[in-house]
Short mmCIF file of C-alpha atoms in Angstrom, two decimals:
data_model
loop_
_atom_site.label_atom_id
_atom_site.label_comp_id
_atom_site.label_asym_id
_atom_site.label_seq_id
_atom_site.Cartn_x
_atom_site.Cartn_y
_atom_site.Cartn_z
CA UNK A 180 -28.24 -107.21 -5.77
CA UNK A 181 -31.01 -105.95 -8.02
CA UNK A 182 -32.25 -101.91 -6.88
CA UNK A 183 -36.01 -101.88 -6.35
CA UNK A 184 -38.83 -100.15 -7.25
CA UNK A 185 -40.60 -99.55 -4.46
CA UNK A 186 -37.91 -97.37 -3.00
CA UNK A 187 -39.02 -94.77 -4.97
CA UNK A 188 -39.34 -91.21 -3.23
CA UNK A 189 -40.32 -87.73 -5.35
CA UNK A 190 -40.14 -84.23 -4.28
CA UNK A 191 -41.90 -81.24 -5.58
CA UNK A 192 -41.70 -77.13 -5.38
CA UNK A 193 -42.52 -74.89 -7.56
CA UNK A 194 -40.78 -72.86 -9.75
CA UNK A 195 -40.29 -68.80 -9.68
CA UNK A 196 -39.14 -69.09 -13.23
CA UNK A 197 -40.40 -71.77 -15.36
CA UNK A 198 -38.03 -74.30 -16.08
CA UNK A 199 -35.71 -73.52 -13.43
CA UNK A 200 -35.29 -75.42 -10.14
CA UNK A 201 -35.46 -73.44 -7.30
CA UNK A 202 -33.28 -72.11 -4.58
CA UNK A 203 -33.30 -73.53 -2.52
CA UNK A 204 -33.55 -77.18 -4.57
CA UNK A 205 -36.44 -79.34 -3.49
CA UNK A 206 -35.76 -81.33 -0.22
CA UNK A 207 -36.92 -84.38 1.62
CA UNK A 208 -37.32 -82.22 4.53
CA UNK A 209 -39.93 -79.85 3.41
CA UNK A 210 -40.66 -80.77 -0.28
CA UNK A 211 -41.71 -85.00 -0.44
CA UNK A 212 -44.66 -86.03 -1.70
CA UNK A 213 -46.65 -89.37 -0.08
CA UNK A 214 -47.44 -91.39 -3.49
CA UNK A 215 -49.08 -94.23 -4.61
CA UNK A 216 -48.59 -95.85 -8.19
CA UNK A 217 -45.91 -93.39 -9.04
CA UNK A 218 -44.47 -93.92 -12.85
CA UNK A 219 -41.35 -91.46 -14.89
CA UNK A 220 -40.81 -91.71 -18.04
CA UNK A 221 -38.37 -90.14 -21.20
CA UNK A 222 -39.84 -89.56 -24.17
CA UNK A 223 -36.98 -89.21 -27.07
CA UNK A 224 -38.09 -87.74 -30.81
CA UNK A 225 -34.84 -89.57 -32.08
CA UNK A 226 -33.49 -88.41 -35.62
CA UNK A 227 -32.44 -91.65 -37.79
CA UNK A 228 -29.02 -90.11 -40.00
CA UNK A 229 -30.70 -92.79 -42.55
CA UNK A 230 -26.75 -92.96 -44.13
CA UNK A 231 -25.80 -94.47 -47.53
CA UNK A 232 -22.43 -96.92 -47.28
CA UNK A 233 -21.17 -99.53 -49.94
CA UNK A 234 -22.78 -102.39 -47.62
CA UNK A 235 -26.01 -102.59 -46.19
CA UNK A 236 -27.07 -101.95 -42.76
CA UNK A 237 -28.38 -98.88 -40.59
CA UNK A 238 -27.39 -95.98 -39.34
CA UNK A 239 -27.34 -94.82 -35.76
CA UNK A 240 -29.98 -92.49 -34.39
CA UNK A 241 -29.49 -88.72 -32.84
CA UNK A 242 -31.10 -88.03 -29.46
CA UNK A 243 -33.90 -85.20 -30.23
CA UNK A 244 -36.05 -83.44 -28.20
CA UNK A 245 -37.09 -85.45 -24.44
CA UNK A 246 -40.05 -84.86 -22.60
CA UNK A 247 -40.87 -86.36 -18.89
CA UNK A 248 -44.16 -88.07 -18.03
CA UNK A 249 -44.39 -88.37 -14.66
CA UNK A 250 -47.55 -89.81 -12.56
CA UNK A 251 -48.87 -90.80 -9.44
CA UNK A 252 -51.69 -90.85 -7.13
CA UNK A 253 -52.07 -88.63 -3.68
CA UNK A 254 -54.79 -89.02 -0.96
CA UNK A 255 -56.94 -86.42 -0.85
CA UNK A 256 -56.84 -84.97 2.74
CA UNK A 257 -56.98 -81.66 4.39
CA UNK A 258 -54.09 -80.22 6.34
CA UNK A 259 -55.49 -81.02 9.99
CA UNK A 260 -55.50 -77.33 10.41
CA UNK A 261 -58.13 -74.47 9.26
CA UNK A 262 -56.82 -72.27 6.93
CA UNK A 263 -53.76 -73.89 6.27
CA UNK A 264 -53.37 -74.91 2.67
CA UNK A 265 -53.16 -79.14 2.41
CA UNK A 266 -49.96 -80.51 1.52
CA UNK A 267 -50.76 -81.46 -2.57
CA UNK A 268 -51.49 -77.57 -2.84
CA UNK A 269 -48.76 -77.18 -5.15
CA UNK A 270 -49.02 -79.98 -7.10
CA UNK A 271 -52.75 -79.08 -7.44
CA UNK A 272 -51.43 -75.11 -8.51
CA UNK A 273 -49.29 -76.66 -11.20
CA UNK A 274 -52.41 -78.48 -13.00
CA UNK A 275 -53.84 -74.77 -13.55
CA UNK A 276 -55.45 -73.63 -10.21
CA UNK A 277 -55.11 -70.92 -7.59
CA UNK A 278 -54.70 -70.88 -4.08
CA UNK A 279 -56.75 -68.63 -2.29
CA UNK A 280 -56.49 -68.37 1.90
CA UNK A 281 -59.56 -67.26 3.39
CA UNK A 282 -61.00 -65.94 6.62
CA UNK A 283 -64.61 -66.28 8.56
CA UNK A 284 -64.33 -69.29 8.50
CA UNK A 285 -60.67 -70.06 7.91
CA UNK A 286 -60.83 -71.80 5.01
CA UNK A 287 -58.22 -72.58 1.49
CA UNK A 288 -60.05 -72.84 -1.55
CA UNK A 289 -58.56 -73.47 -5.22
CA UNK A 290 -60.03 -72.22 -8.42
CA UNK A 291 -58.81 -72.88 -12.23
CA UNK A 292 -57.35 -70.34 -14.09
CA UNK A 293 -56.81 -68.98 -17.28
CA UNK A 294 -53.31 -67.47 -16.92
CA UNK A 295 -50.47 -67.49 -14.64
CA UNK A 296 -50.06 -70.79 -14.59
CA UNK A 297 -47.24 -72.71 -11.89
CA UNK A 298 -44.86 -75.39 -13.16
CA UNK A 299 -43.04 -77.53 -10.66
CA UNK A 300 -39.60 -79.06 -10.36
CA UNK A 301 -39.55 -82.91 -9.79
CA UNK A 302 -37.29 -84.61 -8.45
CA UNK A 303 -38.04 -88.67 -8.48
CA UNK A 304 -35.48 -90.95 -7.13
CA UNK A 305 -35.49 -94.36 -7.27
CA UNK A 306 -32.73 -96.42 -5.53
CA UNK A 307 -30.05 -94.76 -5.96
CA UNK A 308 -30.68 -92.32 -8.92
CA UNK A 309 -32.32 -88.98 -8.89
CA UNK A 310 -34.07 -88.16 -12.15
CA UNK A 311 -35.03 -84.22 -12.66
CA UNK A 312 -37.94 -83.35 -14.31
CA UNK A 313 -37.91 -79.46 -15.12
CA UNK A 314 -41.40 -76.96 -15.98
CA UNK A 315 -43.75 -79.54 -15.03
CA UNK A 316 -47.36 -78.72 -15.62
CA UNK A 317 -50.14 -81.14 -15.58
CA UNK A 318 -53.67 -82.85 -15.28
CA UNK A 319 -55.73 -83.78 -12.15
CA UNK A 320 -58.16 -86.70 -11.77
CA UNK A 321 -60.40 -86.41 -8.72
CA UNK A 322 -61.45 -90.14 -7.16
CA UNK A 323 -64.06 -89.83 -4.55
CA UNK A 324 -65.40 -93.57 -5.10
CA UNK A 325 -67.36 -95.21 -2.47
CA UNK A 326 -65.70 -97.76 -0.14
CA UNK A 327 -62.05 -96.69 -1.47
CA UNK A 328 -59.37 -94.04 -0.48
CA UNK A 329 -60.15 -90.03 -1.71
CA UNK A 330 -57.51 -89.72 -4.45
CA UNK A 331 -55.93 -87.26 -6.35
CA UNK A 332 -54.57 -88.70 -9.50
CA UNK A 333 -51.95 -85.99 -11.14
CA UNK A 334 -50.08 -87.16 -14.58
CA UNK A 335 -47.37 -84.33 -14.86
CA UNK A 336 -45.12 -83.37 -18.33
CA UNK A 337 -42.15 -81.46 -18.17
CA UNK A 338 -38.38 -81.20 -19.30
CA UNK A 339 -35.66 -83.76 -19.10
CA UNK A 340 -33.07 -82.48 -16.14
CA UNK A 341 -31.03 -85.34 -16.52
CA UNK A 342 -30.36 -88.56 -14.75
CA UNK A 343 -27.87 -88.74 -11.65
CA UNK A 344 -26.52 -91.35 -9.67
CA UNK A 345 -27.52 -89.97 -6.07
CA UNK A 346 -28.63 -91.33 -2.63
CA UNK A 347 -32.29 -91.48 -1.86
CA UNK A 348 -33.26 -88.92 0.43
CA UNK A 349 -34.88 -88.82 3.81
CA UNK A 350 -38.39 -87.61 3.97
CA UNK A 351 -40.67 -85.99 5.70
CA UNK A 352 -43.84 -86.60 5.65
CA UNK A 353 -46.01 -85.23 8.24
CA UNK A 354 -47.58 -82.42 6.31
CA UNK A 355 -49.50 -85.92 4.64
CA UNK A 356 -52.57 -86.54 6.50
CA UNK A 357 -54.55 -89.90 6.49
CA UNK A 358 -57.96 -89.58 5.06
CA UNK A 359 -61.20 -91.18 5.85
CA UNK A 360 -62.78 -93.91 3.68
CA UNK A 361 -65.56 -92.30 1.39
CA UNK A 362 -68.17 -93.49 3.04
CA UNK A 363 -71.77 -93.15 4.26
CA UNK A 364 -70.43 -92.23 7.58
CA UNK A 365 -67.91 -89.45 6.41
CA UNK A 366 -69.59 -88.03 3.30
CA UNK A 367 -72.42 -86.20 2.07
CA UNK A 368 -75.21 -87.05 -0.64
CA UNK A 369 -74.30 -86.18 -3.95
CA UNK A 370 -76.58 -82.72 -3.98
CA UNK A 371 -77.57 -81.35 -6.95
CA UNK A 372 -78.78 -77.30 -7.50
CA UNK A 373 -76.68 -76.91 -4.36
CA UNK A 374 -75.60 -72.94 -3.29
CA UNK A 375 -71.77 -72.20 -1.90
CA UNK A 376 -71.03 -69.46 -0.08
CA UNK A 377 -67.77 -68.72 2.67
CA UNK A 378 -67.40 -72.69 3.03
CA UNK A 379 -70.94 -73.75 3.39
CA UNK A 380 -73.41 -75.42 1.10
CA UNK A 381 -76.96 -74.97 1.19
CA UNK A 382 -80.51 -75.49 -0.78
CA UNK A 383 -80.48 -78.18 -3.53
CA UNK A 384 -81.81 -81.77 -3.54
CA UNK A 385 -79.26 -84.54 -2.15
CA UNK A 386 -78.90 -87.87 -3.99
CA UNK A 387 -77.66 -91.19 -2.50
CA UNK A 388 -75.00 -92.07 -5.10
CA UNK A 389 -71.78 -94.51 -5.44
CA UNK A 390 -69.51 -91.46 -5.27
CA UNK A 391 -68.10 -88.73 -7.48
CA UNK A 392 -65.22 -89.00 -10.63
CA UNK A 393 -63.65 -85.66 -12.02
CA UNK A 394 -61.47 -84.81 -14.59
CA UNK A 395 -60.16 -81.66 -15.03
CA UNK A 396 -59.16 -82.15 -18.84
CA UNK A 397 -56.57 -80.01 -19.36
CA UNK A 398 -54.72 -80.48 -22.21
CA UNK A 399 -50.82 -80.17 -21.99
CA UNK A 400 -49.04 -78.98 -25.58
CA UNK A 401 -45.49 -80.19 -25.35
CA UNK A 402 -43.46 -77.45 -27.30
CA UNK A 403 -40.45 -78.22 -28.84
CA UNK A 404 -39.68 -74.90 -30.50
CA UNK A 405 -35.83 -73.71 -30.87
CA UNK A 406 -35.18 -71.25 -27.44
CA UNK A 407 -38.75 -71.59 -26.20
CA UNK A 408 -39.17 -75.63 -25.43
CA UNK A 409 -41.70 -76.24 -22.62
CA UNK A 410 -45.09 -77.86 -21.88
CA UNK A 411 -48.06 -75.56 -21.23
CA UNK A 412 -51.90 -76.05 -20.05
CA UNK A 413 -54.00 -75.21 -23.74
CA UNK A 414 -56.69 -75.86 -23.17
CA UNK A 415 -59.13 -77.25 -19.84
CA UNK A 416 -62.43 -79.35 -20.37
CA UNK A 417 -63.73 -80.21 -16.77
CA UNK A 418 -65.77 -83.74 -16.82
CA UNK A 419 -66.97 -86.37 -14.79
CA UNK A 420 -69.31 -89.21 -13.94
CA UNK A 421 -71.41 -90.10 -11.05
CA UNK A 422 -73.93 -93.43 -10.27
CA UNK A 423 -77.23 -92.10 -8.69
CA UNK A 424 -80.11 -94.29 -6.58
CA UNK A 425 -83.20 -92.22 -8.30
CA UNK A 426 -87.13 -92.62 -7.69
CA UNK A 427 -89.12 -93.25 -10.72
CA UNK A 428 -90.06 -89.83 -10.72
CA UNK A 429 -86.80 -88.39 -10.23
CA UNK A 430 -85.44 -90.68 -13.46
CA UNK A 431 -88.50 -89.32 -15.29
CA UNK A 432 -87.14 -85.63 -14.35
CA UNK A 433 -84.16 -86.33 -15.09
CA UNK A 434 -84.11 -87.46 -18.30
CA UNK A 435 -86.26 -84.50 -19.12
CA UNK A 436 -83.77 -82.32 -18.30
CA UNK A 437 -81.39 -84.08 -19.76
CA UNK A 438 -83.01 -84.41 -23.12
CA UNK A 439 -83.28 -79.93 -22.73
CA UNK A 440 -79.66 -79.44 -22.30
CA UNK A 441 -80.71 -78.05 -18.65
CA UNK A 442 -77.85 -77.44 -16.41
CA UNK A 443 -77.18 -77.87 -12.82
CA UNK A 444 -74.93 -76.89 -9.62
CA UNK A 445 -73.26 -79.95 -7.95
CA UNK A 446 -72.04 -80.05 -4.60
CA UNK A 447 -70.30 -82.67 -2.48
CA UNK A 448 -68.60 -82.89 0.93
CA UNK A 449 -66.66 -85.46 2.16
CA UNK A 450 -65.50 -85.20 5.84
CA UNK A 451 -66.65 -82.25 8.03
CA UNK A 452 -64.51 -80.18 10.84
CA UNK A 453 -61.87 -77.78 11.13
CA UNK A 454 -59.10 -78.69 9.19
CA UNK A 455 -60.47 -81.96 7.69
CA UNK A 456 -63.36 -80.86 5.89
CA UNK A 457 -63.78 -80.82 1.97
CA UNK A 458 -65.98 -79.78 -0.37
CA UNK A 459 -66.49 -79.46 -4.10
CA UNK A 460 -68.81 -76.97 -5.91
CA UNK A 461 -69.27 -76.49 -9.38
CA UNK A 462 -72.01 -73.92 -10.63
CA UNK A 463 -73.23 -75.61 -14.06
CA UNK A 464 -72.87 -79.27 -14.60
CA UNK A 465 -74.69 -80.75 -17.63
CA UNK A 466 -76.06 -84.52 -17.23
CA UNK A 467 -75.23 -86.34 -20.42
CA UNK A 468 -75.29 -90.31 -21.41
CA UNK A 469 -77.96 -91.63 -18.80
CA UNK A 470 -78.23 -95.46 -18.10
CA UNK A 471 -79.27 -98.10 -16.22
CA UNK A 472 -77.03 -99.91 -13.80
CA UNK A 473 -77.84 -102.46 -11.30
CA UNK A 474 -76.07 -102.40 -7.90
CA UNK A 475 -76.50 -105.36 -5.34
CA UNK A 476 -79.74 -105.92 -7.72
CA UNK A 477 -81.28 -102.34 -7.40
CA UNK A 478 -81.74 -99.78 -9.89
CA UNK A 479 -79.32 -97.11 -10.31
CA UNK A 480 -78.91 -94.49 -12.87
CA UNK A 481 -75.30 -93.57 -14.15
CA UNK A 482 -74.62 -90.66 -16.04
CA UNK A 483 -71.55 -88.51 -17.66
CA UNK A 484 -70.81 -84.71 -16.28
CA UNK A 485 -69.81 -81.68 -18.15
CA UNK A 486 -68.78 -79.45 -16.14
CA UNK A 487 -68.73 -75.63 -17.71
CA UNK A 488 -68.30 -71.83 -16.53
CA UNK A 489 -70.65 -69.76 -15.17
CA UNK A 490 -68.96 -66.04 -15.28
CA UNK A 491 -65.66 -67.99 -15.76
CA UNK A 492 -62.74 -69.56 -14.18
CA UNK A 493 -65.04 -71.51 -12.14
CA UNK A 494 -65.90 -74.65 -13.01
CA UNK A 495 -64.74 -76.10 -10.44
CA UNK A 496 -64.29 -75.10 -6.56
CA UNK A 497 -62.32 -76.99 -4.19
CA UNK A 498 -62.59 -75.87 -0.44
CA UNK A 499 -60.45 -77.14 2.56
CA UNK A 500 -62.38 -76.14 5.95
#
């Protein structure tokens, strides 16, 4: 009987010394990871020995270097519980951000950094084989699209642990909260030349919009140098998109500032409570690419986002109320 692919289950923890798993090992128990559209893949830089015989023919190849790929798509929700970090923290820590546990209000917020960067170990099984992936570091996507799920889209590289025939594991899951829909109902205007400050926004100008996109761009070198092979965050390049509902003489102002380069904050909460509440800040966003789009046969205006530093290391602010 063929094994399937939907009985696929994938455990994460990070790792006190990069490369090696932990101890204790990732388990079902306090480790698993509620996924959508998971993928794991081997990359092999194969040698060809390219040999020279009497006859013709070819010549076997020698397994090189292997990298893991590994993806697959989270829902973004809080923990249920102020002040208590959300259950894709680490995952979130090994794409180049900090976890930071605050008080009045009791709050988690995460921050990129620059060094002292988190790998995880991975451990995907699927039906009946456990595949390790070692050092795993990685990119984020952020989906806050209207009328869908809030997503957190993480594509992970790392090194080859090998391939075991093992029994699926039983998970728990309860640390995995649903979400709500992004909606009118459960979040916020788009709301640009907003102020954060100890988990509140305030000030700026909100925008009905079709929802938020944001990539956090890091680039992931894959290293295969002799005693030091690895994969490790380069470089990070924060961007996005949005789809605004504008007045005529917002557009106008808008493309004015666009045209000068001007930068703006950007804030955006989705949800709102104790424990379920999110919000995203950055400081400086540039507007780029404007154009017209027509939704349900109005006029919208979509643009590209650049998202850049302000004193640094904080592009981007995610906070879990």
């Amino acid at each position: 009987m063929g094994r399937l692919i939907r009985k696929t289950a994938i455990l994460a923890k990070l790792e006190t010394v990069y490369g090696t798993e932990p101890s204790p090992a990732p388990s079902g128990s306090s480790d698993a990871v509620l996924v959508s559209n998971a993928s794991f893949s081997i990359s092999y830089t194969n040698v060809n020995r390219d040999l020279i015989r009497a006859t013709l023919g070819g010549s076997e190849q020698l397994a090189g270097t292997r990298f893991v790929e590994c993806s697959f798509d989270v829902e973004l929700a809080n923990s249920g519980t102020a002040g208590t970090a959300p259950a894709w923290s680490s995952l979130l820590q090994a794409c180049g951000f900090a976890e930071a546990q605050l008080t009045t209000p009791a709050r988690v917020e995460f921050t990129p950094v620059s060094s002292g960067f988190k790998s995880l170990t991975i451990y995907y099984h699927l039906d009946g084989t456990l595949r390790k992936a070692l050092g795993c570091v990685g990119n984020c996507e952020i989906m806050l699209n209207e009328g869908e799920r809030p997503m957190l889209r993480f594509s992970f590289a790392g090194l080859d642990g090998g391939v075991t025939a093992t029994a699926d594991p039983s998970l728990t899951l309860t640390a995995w909260k649903v979400p709500s829909v992004v909606s009118d109902v459960n979040s916020g205007d788009i709301n640009l030349g907003a102020t954060y400050s100890t988990g509140a926004l305030s000030s700026g100008t909100s925008y009905p919009s079709r929802g938020l996109q944001i990539n956090v761009g890091n680039t992931i070198a894959r290293k295969a140098i002799l005693g030091g092979q690895g994969t490790e965050i380069t470089q990070r390049d924060v961007t996005g998109s949005c789809q605004l509902e504008l007045s005529a003489a917002q557009e106008a102002t808008f493309r004015t500032d666009i045209n000068a380069n001007t930068t703006t904050s950007l804030g955006f909460t989705h949800s709102s409570g104790a424990g379920v509440g999110i919000i995203l800040h950055a400081p400086r966003v540039q507007r780029i690419d404007p154009a017209d789009t027509d939704y349900e046969g109005t006029l919208h205006t979509s643009m590209n986002l650049r998202f850049v530093p302000s004193t640094g290391n904080d592009e981007l602010r995610i906070v879990c109320l």
